Amino acid sequence: MNDHLARAMAAKGKLRAVACVTTSVVNDICFLQGCSPVVSVALGRAVSGAALLGSTLKQGQRLAIKFEGNGPMQKLIAEVDWDGALRATVAVPDAVAESVPDALGRAGFLTVTKDLGLKEPYSGMVQLYTSEIAQDLAYYLTDSDQIPSAVGLGVSLAPDGQVAVAGGFLIQSLPPSDESAVEQVMTRIEQLPPLTTLLAGGTSPTALLELLLEGLEYNLLESTDLSFRCGCSLDKVERALLSLGKEELERLMAEQGSAEVTCEFCRRQYRLDRELPSLLERLQ
């Protein structure tokens, strides 16, 4: 089953439901990042969460979620573009801990940034609630965005450490709230098997929505393919170096004669040597 996301509206437009499978994307990202098992689980949940939160983005828009905690993993960032392109990075990919909350840490912040094509991106921040990725995202959506939300995220690993399954769902109550429909969905969530069990059994995003919304009238909307894509380029690297300023570029030229930059998302390495003098000229 290819990675993709499915959306639906239920209860006469009062419930928004989204489900996704991200197994291949998460595997690719974990390989690039060199993740330990617990970090693979955390990263997989965050990537799935970003896909779900970004399901309403319009053309050209982008969303990023950033978890920062006092645990050994330190920081985790996942981004999604409007067309389903995903990427992620973690500060300490080989961190070791007993659980995702232990890896992330019990104190810290969750920041959600939306680039909607305006002059400045919109950012919202909350303190970590439980340091469980799904619960903290639900807390953010309910507290900051004022949209009561239920988030389920699941990742399981194969014996060799690769990601066996990854995915999730998001249910949101839109105003005016239909309390009966909300209660029905929450009861349904409690009755279902663990999400990883469903995903391991081949449950697709559409089938997952059918299970979650059983007994409610709903309309399936379009689905979106999900894939890994990094947005790095030589031009962006040059702009980053320009932002260092004239003195720092001159120091690089004098001490090293070149600059090496590694993309935090795809790990591609850029080496600039002949380009440095022309960059300095642009700062004159």
Short mmCIF file of C-alpha atoms in Angstrom, two decimals:
data_model
loop_
_atom_site.label_atom_id
_atom_site.label_comp_id
_atom_site.label_asym_id
_atom_site.label_seq_id
_atom_site.Cartn_x
_atom_site.Cartn_y
_atom_site.Cartn_z
CA MET A 1 0.00 0.00 0.00
CA ASN A 2 1.48 3.32 -1.03
CA ASP A 3 1.73 6.07 1.56
CA HIS A 4 -1.25 8.38 1.33
CA LEU A 5 -3.78 10.39 3.28
CA ALA A 6 -7.59 10.24 3.12
CA ARG A 7 -10.05 12.86 4.34
CA ALA A 8 -13.75 12.85 5.18
CA MET A 9 -16.46 15.12 6.56
CA ALA A 10 -19.11 13.63 8.85
CA ALA A 11 -22.14 14.63 10.92
CA LYS A 12 -23.29 17.18 8.34
CA GLY A 13 -19.95 18.96 8.29
CA LYS A 14 -19.46 19.08 12.06
CA LEU A 15 -16.69 16.47 12.15
CA ARG A 16 -13.48 16.51 10.12
CA ALA A 17 -11.66 13.19 9.87
CA VAL A 18 -8.24 12.43 8.39
CA ALA A 19 -6.22 9.21 8.30
CA CYS A 20 -2.82 8.39 6.82
CA VAL A 21 -0.27 5.65 6.24
CA THR A 22 3.35 6.85 6.22
CA THR A 23 5.39 3.63 6.50
CA SER A 24 7.65 4.10 3.47
CA VAL A 25 8.26 7.80 4.09
CA VAL A 26 9.14 7.20 7.73
CA ASN A 27 11.49 4.36 6.79
CA ASP A 28 13.30 6.61 4.32
CA ILE A 29 13.65 9.44 6.84
CA CYS A 30 14.81 7.17 9.67
CA PHE A 31 17.48 5.71 7.38
CA LEU A 32 18.73 9.16 6.40
CA GLN A 33 18.77 10.34 10.01
CA GLY A 34 20.36 7.17 11.40
CA CYS A 35 17.73 6.77 14.12
CA SER A 36 17.82 4.53 17.16
CA PRO A 37 14.68 2.45 17.76
CA VAL A 38 13.02 4.87 20.18
CA VAL A 39 13.84 7.85 17.97
CA SER A 40 12.41 6.01 14.95
CA VAL A 41 9.13 5.63 16.82
CA ALA A 42 9.11 9.30 17.87
CA LEU A 43 10.04 10.50 14.40
CA GLY A 44 7.42 8.27 12.77
CA ARG A 45 4.70 9.62 15.01
CA ALA A 46 5.77 13.21 14.35
CA VAL A 47 5.88 12.72 10.57
CA SER A 48 2.40 11.19 10.61
CA GLY A 49 1.19 14.01 12.84
CA ALA A 50 2.59 16.62 10.47
CA ALA A 51 0.82 14.95 7.54
CA LEU A 52 -2.49 15.02 9.41
CA LEU A 53 -2.18 18.65 10.55
CA GLY A 54 -1.16 19.69 7.04
CA SER A 55 -4.14 18.04 5.37
CA THR A 56 -5.97 21.37 4.95
CA LEU A 57 -3.05 23.27 3.42
CA LYS A 58 -3.63 25.03 0.12
CA GLN A 59 -1.25 25.28 -2.83
CA GLY A 60 2.13 26.71 -1.90
CA GLN A 61 1.58 26.43 1.86
CA ARG A 62 3.73 24.57 4.39
CA LEU A 63 3.44 23.42 8.00
CA ALA A 64 6.12 22.45 10.52
CA ILE A 65 5.88 20.94 13.99
CA LYS A 66 8.82 21.19 16.39
CA PHE A 67 9.18 19.31 19.68
CA GLU A 68 11.88 20.57 22.03
CA GLY A 69 12.47 18.82 25.34
CA ASN A 70 15.02 18.23 28.07
CA GLY A 71 15.49 14.57 27.15
CA PRO A 72 18.39 13.00 25.22
CA MET A 73 16.67 13.42 21.83
CA GLN A 74 16.56 17.21 22.44
CA LYS A 75 14.70 18.36 19.35
CA LEU A 76 12.50 16.86 16.61
CA ILE A 77 11.16 18.71 13.56
CA ALA A 78 8.71 17.42 10.94
CA GLU A 79 7.53 19.42 7.94
CA VAL A 80 4.87 18.92 5.28
CA ASP A 81 4.10 20.78 2.06
CA TRP A 82 0.63 21.29 0.63
CA ASP A 83 1.13 18.46 -1.86
CA GLY A 84 2.01 15.79 0.73
CA ALA A 85 5.81 16.10 0.62
CA LEU A 86 7.27 15.26 4.04
CA ARG A 87 10.67 15.56 5.73
CA ALA A 88 11.99 15.46 9.27
CA THR A 89 15.13 15.82 11.34
CA VAL A 90 16.18 15.11 14.91
CA ALA A 91 18.96 16.70 16.94
CA VAL A 92 20.30 13.46 18.47
CA PRO A 93 19.18 10.57 16.22
CA ASP A 94 21.00 7.86 18.20
CA ALA A 95 19.43 8.82 21.54
CA VAL A 96 18.55 5.90 23.83
CA ALA A 97 15.60 5.88 26.23
CA GLU A 98 12.89 3.57 27.56
CA SER A 99 10.04 5.46 25.87
CA VAL A 100 9.27 8.38 23.58
CA PRO A 101 8.43 10.70 26.53
CA ASP A 102 11.74 9.75 28.16
CA ALA A 103 13.60 10.44 24.90
CA LEU A 104 11.90 13.79 24.37
CA GLY A 105 11.93 14.81 28.01
CA ARG A 106 9.15 15.77 30.35
CA ALA A 107 9.67 19.53 30.07
CA GLY A 108 9.77 21.56 26.88
CA PHE A 109 7.68 23.07 24.13
CA LEU A 110 5.71 22.17 21.01
CA THR A 111 5.70 24.79 18.26
CA VAL A 112 3.50 24.63 15.17
CA THR A 113 4.39 26.97 12.32
CA LYS A 114 2.21 27.55 9.26
CA ASP A 115 3.60 29.29 6.20
CA LEU A 116 0.42 30.40 4.47
CA GLY A 117 2.11 32.60 1.89
CA LEU A 118 1.65 35.79 3.89
CA LYS A 119 4.39 38.22 4.92
CA GLU A 120 5.20 36.26 8.08
CA PRO A 121 4.49 32.64 9.02
CA TYR A 122 2.04 32.01 11.86
CA SER A 123 3.43 30.22 14.91
CA GLY A 124 1.73 28.84 18.00
CA MET A 125 3.46 27.34 21.03
CA VAL A 126 2.39 25.27 24.03
CA GLN A 127 4.31 23.55 26.78
CA LEU A 128 4.69 19.80 26.45
CA TYR A 129 1.64 18.22 28.02
CA THR A 130 2.55 14.53 28.33
CA SER A 131 5.53 14.33 25.93
CA GLU A 132 3.54 11.76 23.96
CA ILE A 133 3.48 13.05 20.37
CA ALA A 134 -0.22 12.34 19.69
CA GLN A 135 -1.49 13.68 23.01
CA ASP A 136 0.58 16.84 22.76
CA LEU A 137 -0.65 17.54 19.23
CA ALA A 138 -4.25 17.04 20.37
CA TYR A 139 -3.59 19.38 23.30
CA TYR A 140 -2.14 22.01 20.95
CA LEU A 141 -5.09 21.84 18.55
CA THR A 142 -7.59 22.09 21.39
CA ASP A 143 -5.76 24.74 23.43
CA SER A 144 -4.13 26.94 20.78
CA ASP A 145 -6.34 26.45 17.73
CA GLN A 146 -9.52 26.08 19.81
CA ILE A 147 -10.56 22.97 17.85
CA PRO A 148 -11.38 19.94 20.05
CA SER A 149 -9.35 17.13 18.51
CA ALA A 150 -8.52 13.45 18.93
CA VAL A 151 -5.19 12.29 17.53
CA GLY A 152 -4.00 8.71 17.17
CA LEU A 153 -0.48 7.91 15.97
CA GLY A 154 1.07 4.47 15.63
CA VAL A 155 4.54 3.19 14.75
CA SER A 156 5.89 -0.32 15.19
CA LEU A 157 9.32 -1.68 14.33
CA ALA A 158 10.38 -4.90 12.67
CA PRO A 159 12.97 -7.15 14.37
CA ASP A 160 15.71 -5.62 12.19
CA GLY A 161 14.85 -2.12 13.43
CA GLN A 162 13.14 -0.94 10.28
CA VAL A 163 9.72 0.66 10.49
CA ALA A 164 7.09 -2.05 9.99
CA VAL A 165 4.07 0.28 9.98
CA ALA A 166 3.43 3.98 10.60
CA GLY A 167 0.33 6.10 10.33
CA GLY A 168 -2.39 7.87 12.24
CA PHE A 169 -5.73 9.62 12.38
CA LEU A 170 -7.15 12.99 13.35
CA ILE A 171 -10.77 13.69 14.29
CA GLN A 172 -11.85 17.31 14.86
CA SER A 173 -15.11 18.75 16.14
CA LEU A 174 -16.09 21.86 14.17
CA PRO A 175 -18.53 24.50 15.46
CA PRO A 176 -21.32 24.22 16.20
CA SER A 177 -20.35 21.00 17.94
CA ASP A 178 -22.44 17.86 17.59
CA GLU A 179 -21.88 16.36 21.03
CA SER A 180 -23.70 13.14 20.18
CA ALA A 181 -21.45 12.53 17.17
CA VAL A 182 -18.35 13.37 19.21
CA GLU A 183 -19.29 10.89 21.92
CA GLN A 184 -20.02 8.23 19.31
CA VAL A 185 -16.58 8.65 17.72
CA MET A 186 -14.76 8.69 21.07
CA THR A 187 -16.52 5.48 22.07
CA ARG A 188 -15.61 3.97 18.72
CA ILE A 189 -11.93 4.90 19.18
CA GLU A 190 -11.90 3.12 22.56
CA GLN A 191 -13.45 0.00 21.05
CA LEU A 192 -11.01 -0.39 18.17
CA PRO A 193 -7.85 -2.52 18.34
CA PRO A 194 -4.52 -0.67 18.72
CA LEU A 195 -3.71 1.46 15.70
CA THR A 196 -0.50 -0.45 14.94
CA THR A 197 -2.51 -3.69 14.89
CA LEU A 198 -4.90 -2.23 12.33
CA LEU A 199 -2.06 -0.89 10.19
CA ALA A 200 -0.17 -4.19 10.36
CA GLY A 201 -3.31 -5.91 9.12
CA GLY A 202 -3.29 -3.77 6.00
CA THR A 203 -5.99 -1.27 7.03
CA SER A 204 -5.89 1.60 4.54
CA PRO A 205 -6.58 5.25 5.44
CA THR A 206 -10.03 4.98 3.86
CA ALA A 207 -10.79 1.78 5.74
CA LEU A 208 -9.57 3.39 8.96
CA LEU A 209 -11.98 6.28 8.44
CA GLU A 210 -14.79 3.81 7.85
CA LEU A 211 -14.01 2.16 11.18
CA LEU A 212 -13.76 5.44 13.07
CA LEU A 213 -16.95 6.91 11.60
CA GLU A 214 -19.06 3.77 11.76
CA GLY A 215 -22.69 4.67 12.36
CA LEU A 216 -22.31 8.24 11.15
CA GLU A 217 -23.14 9.74 7.78
CA TYR A 218 -19.93 10.87 6.11
CA ASN A 219 -18.52 11.86 2.75
CA LEU A 220 -15.08 10.77 1.61
CA LEU A 221 -13.04 13.57 0.06
CA GLU A 222 -10.00 13.36 -2.18
CA SER A 223 -6.90 11.45 -1.09
CA THR A 224 -3.32 12.75 -1.24
CA ASP A 225 -0.17 10.75 -1.94
CA LEU A 226 2.57 11.20 0.67
CA SER A 227 6.28 11.12 -0.12
CA PHE A 228 9.67 12.25 1.13
CA ARG A 229 11.05 15.41 -0.45
CA CYS A 230 13.73 17.75 0.78
CA GLY A 231 13.68 21.38 -0.22
CA CYS A 232 17.41 22.01 0.00
CA SER A 233 19.35 23.49 -2.92
CA LEU A 234 22.63 25.24 -3.67
CA ASP A 235 20.78 28.55 -3.85
CA LYS A 236 19.39 28.08 -0.32
CA VAL A 237 22.82 27.12 0.99
CA GLU A 238 24.31 30.27 -0.54
CA ARG A 239 21.59 32.39 1.05
CA ALA A 240 22.31 30.77 4.42
CA LEU A 241 26.00 31.60 4.07
CA LEU A 242 25.19 35.17 3.10
CA SER A 243 23.18 35.48 6.30
CA LEU A 244 26.40 34.83 8.28
CA GLY A 245 27.71 38.24 7.24
CA LYS A 246 30.90 39.51 5.65
CA GLU A 247 33.25 38.92 8.58
CA GLU A 248 32.28 35.28 9.05
CA LEU A 249 32.60 34.54 5.31
CA GLU A 250 36.03 36.18 5.25
CA ARG A 251 37.07 34.03 8.23
CA LEU A 252 35.91 30.88 6.41
CA MET A 253 37.93 31.81 3.34
CA ALA A 254 41.04 32.62 5.37
CA GLU A 255 40.95 29.56 7.65
CA GLN A 256 39.45 26.86 5.44
CA GLY A 257 39.26 28.20 1.90
CA SER A 258 35.85 26.60 1.56
CA ALA A 259 32.56 25.97 3.33
CA GLU A 260 30.87 22.62 3.87
CA VAL A 261 27.17 22.55 4.65
CA THR A 262 25.11 19.41 5.35
CA CYS A 263 21.34 19.54 4.95
CA GLU A 264 19.72 18.53 8.23
CA PHE A 265 16.84 16.79 6.45
CA CYS A 266 18.37 14.75 3.61
CA ARG A 267 22.03 14.82 4.76
CA ARG A 268 23.23 15.99 1.37
CA GLN A 269 26.60 17.71 1.60
CA TYR A 270 27.38 20.95 -0.20
CA ARG A 271 30.97 22.09 -0.59
CA LEU A 272 31.54 25.64 -1.71
CA ASP A 273 35.03 26.95 -2.53
CA ARG A 274 35.04 28.86 -5.79
CA GLU A 275 31.64 30.28 -4.86
CA LEU A 276 32.87 32.08 -1.71
CA PRO A 277 34.58 35.06 -3.40
CA SER A 278 31.44 35.80 -5.45
CA LEU A 279 29.33 35.57 -2.31
CA LEU A 280 31.60 38.07 -0.62
CA GLU A 281 31.22 40.42 -3.56
CA ARG A 282 27.46 40.34 -3.04
CA LEU A 283 28.02 41.62 0.51
CA GLN A 284 30.14 44.60 -0.55
#
